[in-house]
């Protein structure tokens, strides 16, 4: 679809209009997902446009833009952990409501301000209902998402569920740490091959605090049930400042 800047009742909003039959299908999925979701870290849907031939969403406007673009510039102290905690909190709510995002990446995380005071997960056009784990019931096997952030089981058309979002979160955490997208030196399909077929992971920077590196590696585990839940991730991130040494805080 196409997103426009607009005004509504004197305020600024984003209006996302579906284009083509595929866009209308995504619009339907997004409407279903957003109808279930209400959380400070999930984009707020103000209204729905359903007036043939126009189908769209009226969403809150986030002046800070998307995370991937914001990370092309220097960020303030504490930015990475603040954003990571916000994303994890939003994903707890998402999964609690039985919704799988399926395209979690920096480009689908918005900042209400350039400083990243509050993050908003957006773009639910690929969202789906999903079971608690990949071992029991309600299988999903379609290859959906963006290759650089896609879990191996999704790339390989294996059974997957909510833990696929956890793998993608690991890629977002990698973005926050390095200010680069995963596998920046490879084409998107090559990135999927590295994650899925070769079971490789991007190299982490020297000096990265061990507790952060461990959390990222756990999100990137090949076996989906072995990955942490977002509740566990959020608790881990909340306790990180107390566990970091002064040198690690500086890093």
Tab-separated table of C-alpha atoms in Angstrom:
chain	number	residue	atom	x	y	z
A	1	UNK	CA	0.000	0.000	0.000
A	2	UNK	CA	0.819	3.690	0.178
A	3	UNK	CA	1.059	5.703	3.398
A	4	UNK	CA	0.115	9.375	3.533
A	5	UNK	CA	0.631	12.112	6.104
A	6	UNK	CA	-2.749	13.616	6.960
A	7	UNK	CA	-4.614	15.682	9.526
A	8	UNK	CA	-7.594	14.563	11.577
A	9	UNK	CA	-9.400	16.810	14.049
A	10	UNK	CA	-6.418	19.152	14.054
A	11	UNK	CA	-3.867	16.402	14.746
A	12	UNK	CA	-1.361	14.618	12.513
A	13	UNK	CA	-2.035	10.998	11.513
A	14	UNK	CA	-0.723	8.411	9.059
A	15	UNK	CA	-3.217	7.056	6.517
A	16	UNK	CA	-2.272	3.720	4.969
A	17	UNK	CA	-4.199	2.886	1.782
A	18	UNK	CA	-4.221	-0.641	0.326
A	19	UNK	CA	-3.367	-1.060	-3.362
A	20	UNK	CA	-4.238	-4.082	-5.513
A	21	UNK	CA	-5.906	-7.322	-4.456
A	22	UNK	CA	-2.855	-8.437	-2.426
A	23	UNK	CA	-2.902	-5.122	-0.575
A	24	UNK	CA	-6.566	-5.594	0.327
A	25	UNK	CA	-5.801	-9.081	1.687
A	26	UNK	CA	-3.042	-7.573	3.849
A	27	UNK	CA	-5.446	-4.832	4.942
A	28	UNK	CA	-7.948	-7.437	6.127
A	29	UNK	CA	-5.259	-9.240	8.140
A	30	UNK	CA	-4.055	-5.972	9.626
A	31	UNK	CA	-7.566	-4.901	10.620
A	32	UNK	CA	-8.155	-8.277	12.321
A	33	UNK	CA	-4.855	-8.053	14.190
A	34	UNK	CA	-5.171	-4.433	15.299
A	35	UNK	CA	-8.734	-5.035	16.523
A	36	UNK	CA	-7.246	-7.361	19.173
A	37	UNK	CA	-4.293	-5.198	20.176
A	38	UNK	CA	-4.073	-2.242	22.520
A	39	UNK	CA	-0.675	-1.555	24.047
A	40	UNK	CA	1.676	1.451	24.382
A	41	UNK	CA	4.284	-0.335	22.246
A	42	UNK	CA	1.938	-1.256	19.396
A	43	UNK	CA	0.801	1.273	16.804
A	44	UNK	CA	-2.622	2.672	17.646
A	45	UNK	CA	-5.345	2.259	15.050
A	46	UNK	CA	-7.569	5.342	15.115
A	47	UNK	CA	-9.956	4.243	12.402
A	48	UNK	CA	-10.606	2.010	9.405
A	49	UNK	CA	-11.468	3.135	5.876
A	50	UNK	CA	-13.792	0.725	4.065
A	51	UNK	CA	-15.417	2.645	1.230
A	52	UNK	CA	-15.005	0.821	-2.083
A	53	UNK	CA	-12.648	1.264	-3.863
A	54	UNK	CA	-10.686	2.698	-0.917
A	55	UNK	CA	-9.545	0.450	1.923
A	56	UNK	CA	-7.164	1.741	4.528
A	57	UNK	CA	-6.153	2.440	8.100
A	58	UNK	CA	-5.842	5.672	10.052
A	59	UNK	CA	-2.881	5.237	12.417
A	60	UNK	CA	-1.097	7.370	14.966
A	61	UNK	CA	1.826	9.259	13.441
A	62	UNK	CA	5.341	8.612	14.760
A	63	UNK	CA	7.642	11.516	13.930
A	64	UNK	CA	10.811	9.561	14.743
A	65	UNK	CA	10.413	7.313	11.697
A	66	UNK	CA	11.431	3.665	11.566
A	67	UNK	CA	14.240	2.090	13.563
A	68	UNK	CA	16.427	0.913	10.650
A	69	UNK	CA	16.539	4.433	9.227
A	70	UNK	CA	17.156	5.958	12.669
A	71	UNK	CA	20.146	3.667	13.179
A	72	UNK	CA	21.968	5.248	10.230
A	73	UNK	CA	22.640	8.149	12.649
A	74	UNK	CA	24.229	8.308	16.124
A	75	UNK	CA	21.897	7.399	18.981
A	76	UNK	CA	21.793	8.683	22.569
A	77	UNK	CA	23.051	6.712	25.568
A	78	UNK	CA	20.683	3.935	26.611
A	79	UNK	CA	18.860	3.969	23.269
A	80	UNK	CA	19.463	0.298	22.401
A	81	UNK	CA	18.217	-1.146	25.689
A	82	UNK	CA	15.248	1.237	25.853
A	83	UNK	CA	14.103	0.290	22.358
A	84	UNK	CA	14.728	-3.430	22.905
A	85	UNK	CA	12.637	-3.418	26.094
A	86	UNK	CA	9.811	-1.586	24.325
A	87	UNK	CA	9.747	-4.047	21.449
A	88	UNK	CA	9.800	-7.019	23.841
A	89	UNK	CA	6.924	-5.523	25.855
A	90	UNK	CA	4.835	-5.053	22.721
A	91	UNK	CA	5.563	-8.603	21.570
A	92	UNK	CA	4.496	-10.023	24.947
A	93	UNK	CA	1.076	-8.448	24.374
A	94	UNK	CA	1.001	-9.626	20.758
A	95	UNK	CA	1.736	-13.250	21.636
A	96	UNK	CA	-0.562	-13.171	24.660
A	97	UNK	CA	-3.349	-12.296	22.215
A	98	UNK	CA	-2.379	-15.251	20.030
A	99	UNK	CA	-0.997	-13.111	17.203
A	100	UNK	CA	2.208	-13.929	15.320
A	101	UNK	CA	3.722	-10.862	13.611
A	102	UNK	CA	5.785	-12.733	10.976
A	103	UNK	CA	7.701	-9.648	9.790
A	104	UNK	CA	9.382	-8.192	12.874
A	105	UNK	CA	12.302	-5.998	11.727
A	106	UNK	CA	13.721	-2.532	12.240
A	107	UNK	CA	11.658	-1.153	9.373
A	108	UNK	CA	8.453	-2.199	11.169
A	109	UNK	CA	9.368	-0.558	14.465
A	110	UNK	CA	8.485	3.135	14.694
A	111	UNK	CA	9.745	5.773	17.124
A	112	UNK	CA	7.302	8.346	18.438
A	113	UNK	CA	10.255	10.742	18.771
A	114	UNK	CA	13.763	10.772	17.221
A	115	UNK	CA	15.169	10.011	20.700
A	116	UNK	CA	13.166	6.780	20.758
A	117	UNK	CA	11.257	7.667	23.911
A	118	UNK	CA	8.567	5.121	22.973
A	119	UNK	CA	8.640	2.466	20.265
A	120	UNK	CA	5.641	1.216	18.322
A	121	UNK	CA	5.475	-2.136	16.517
A	122	UNK	CA	3.642	-1.674	13.226
A	123	UNK	CA	2.707	-3.361	9.924
A	124	UNK	CA	0.491	-6.344	10.706
A	125	UNK	CA	-0.292	-7.158	7.082
A	126	UNK	CA	1.378	-10.578	7.434
A	127	UNK	CA	0.108	-11.317	10.949
A	128	UNK	CA	-1.501	-14.681	11.701
A	129	UNK	CA	-3.025	-16.607	14.577
A	130	UNK	CA	-0.557	-19.097	16.003
A	131	UNK	CA	-0.316	-21.763	18.713
A	132	UNK	CA	2.016	-21.444	21.687
A	133	UNK	CA	4.740	-23.607	20.223
A	134	UNK	CA	5.754	-25.437	17.073
A	135	UNK	CA	5.292	-28.904	18.504
A	136	UNK	CA	1.508	-29.000	18.891
A	137	UNK	CA	-1.307	-28.053	16.514
A	138	UNK	CA	-2.073	-25.193	14.128
A	139	UNK	CA	0.895	-25.499	11.808
A	140	UNK	CA	2.187	-22.635	9.696
A	141	UNK	CA	4.684	-23.491	6.949
A	142	UNK	CA	4.513	-20.657	4.384
A	143	UNK	CA	7.645	-18.609	3.698
A	144	UNK	CA	6.522	-15.154	4.829
A	145	UNK	CA	8.525	-12.187	6.058
A	146	UNK	CA	11.795	-10.476	5.115
A	147	UNK	CA	14.821	-12.668	4.456
A	148	UNK	CA	17.395	-10.839	6.611
A	149	UNK	CA	15.162	-11.191	9.686
A	150	UNK	CA	13.551	-14.556	8.835
A	151	UNK	CA	13.865	-17.563	11.151
A	152	UNK	CA	15.492	-20.677	9.626
A	153	UNK	CA	12.337	-22.770	9.970
A	154	UNK	CA	10.376	-20.162	8.014
A	155	UNK	CA	13.022	-20.000	5.263
A	156	UNK	CA	12.917	-23.784	4.946
A	157	UNK	CA	9.091	-24.080	4.992
A	158	UNK	CA	9.195	-26.073	8.225
A	159	UNK	CA	6.508	-25.899	10.898
A	160	UNK	CA	6.794	-22.672	12.846
A	161	UNK	CA	5.013	-20.545	15.385
A	162	UNK	CA	5.680	-17.708	17.849
A	163	UNK	CA	9.325	-18.573	18.391
A	164	UNK	CA	9.928	-17.434	14.788
A	165	UNK	CA	9.203	-13.895	16.019
A	166	UNK	CA	11.817	-14.404	18.750
A	167	UNK	CA	14.459	-15.211	16.121
A	168	UNK	CA	13.500	-12.036	14.247
A	169	UNK	CA	13.798	-10.079	17.500
A	170	UNK	CA	17.374	-11.335	17.738
A	171	UNK	CA	17.993	-9.711	14.357
A	172	UNK	CA	16.469	-6.453	15.630
A	173	UNK	CA	18.763	-6.637	18.663
A	174	UNK	CA	21.678	-7.127	16.252
A	175	UNK	CA	20.579	-3.951	14.415
A	176	UNK	CA	20.492	-2.030	17.692
A	177	UNK	CA	23.975	-3.232	18.659
A	178	UNK	CA	25.758	-2.785	15.315
A	179	UNK	CA	23.647	-0.142	13.478
A	180	UNK	CA	23.659	-2.551	10.517
A	181	UNK	CA	21.042	-4.900	9.114
A	182	UNK	CA	21.856	-8.624	9.455
A	183	UNK	CA	24.165	-9.885	6.695
A	184	UNK	CA	24.641	-6.378	5.278
A	185	UNK	CA	27.396	-7.728	2.997
A	186	UNK	CA	25.064	-10.267	1.312
A	187	UNK	CA	21.991	-10.181	-0.876
A	188	UNK	CA	18.684	-10.918	0.920
A	189	UNK	CA	18.368	-14.463	-0.479
A	190	UNK	CA	21.981	-15.200	0.498
A	191	UNK	CA	21.113	-14.053	4.015
A	192	UNK	CA	18.266	-16.575	4.120
A	193	UNK	CA	20.613	-19.340	2.936
A	194	UNK	CA	23.133	-18.426	5.643
A	195	UNK	CA	20.490	-18.557	8.396
A	196	UNK	CA	18.547	-21.554	7.112
A	197	UNK	CA	20.725	-23.958	5.123
A	198	UNK	CA	24.185	-23.102	6.495
A	199	UNK	CA	23.054	-22.432	10.095
A	200	UNK	CA	25.363	-19.400	10.292
A	201	UNK	CA	24.877	-16.232	12.315
A	202	UNK	CA	26.354	-12.739	11.772
A	203	UNK	CA	29.552	-12.018	13.698
A	204	UNK	CA	29.094	-9.997	16.883
A	205	UNK	CA	31.317	-6.976	17.566
A	206	UNK	CA	34.336	-7.196	19.856
A	207	UNK	CA	33.735	-6.002	23.371
A	208	UNK	CA	30.029	-6.799	23.354
A	209	UNK	CA	28.999	-7.516	26.979
A	210	UNK	CA	28.679	-11.255	27.462
A	211	UNK	CA	25.156	-11.135	28.887
A	212	UNK	CA	23.887	-9.273	25.801
A	213	UNK	CA	25.691	-11.641	23.446
A	214	UNK	CA	24.241	-14.637	25.288
A	215	UNK	CA	20.695	-13.281	25.002
A	216	UNK	CA	21.115	-12.660	21.287
A	217	UNK	CA	22.541	-16.152	20.695
A	218	UNK	CA	19.616	-17.701	22.595
A	219	UNK	CA	17.161	-15.887	20.332
A	220	UNK	CA	19.084	-17.278	17.355
A	221	UNK	CA	19.042	-20.940	18.438
A	222	UNK	CA	18.208	-23.320	15.595
A	223	UNK	CA	15.663	-25.327	17.608
A	224	UNK	CA	12.580	-23.086	17.991
A	225	UNK	CA	11.393	-24.513	21.378
A	226	UNK	CA	14.826	-23.747	22.878
A	227	UNK	CA	14.478	-20.001	22.286
A	228	UNK	CA	13.325	-17.791	25.176
A	229	UNK	CA	9.837	-16.314	25.361
A	230	UNK	CA	9.337	-12.565	25.122
A	231	UNK	CA	8.425	-12.484	28.812
A	232	UNK	CA	11.825	-13.996	29.599
A	233	UNK	CA	13.558	-11.630	27.175
A	234	UNK	CA	11.890	-8.578	28.720
A	235	UNK	CA	12.885	-9.661	32.241
A	236	UNK	CA	16.457	-10.260	31.055
A	237	UNK	CA	16.647	-6.816	29.444
A	238	UNK	CA	15.192	-5.149	32.544
A	239	UNK	CA	17.915	-6.645	34.734
A	240	UNK	CA	20.786	-5.920	32.323
A	241	UNK	CA	21.783	-2.489	33.700
A	242	UNK	CA	22.436	-4.034	37.117
A	243	UNK	CA	24.531	-6.830	35.614
A	244	UNK	CA	26.774	-4.688	33.420
A	245	UNK	CA	30.189	-3.605	34.665
A	246	UNK	CA	31.164	0.087	34.406
A	247	UNK	CA	33.273	-0.724	31.329
A	248	UNK	CA	30.364	-2.566	29.721
A	249	UNK	CA	28.064	0.388	30.440
A	250	UNK	CA	30.548	2.621	28.624
A	251	UNK	CA	30.679	0.213	25.682
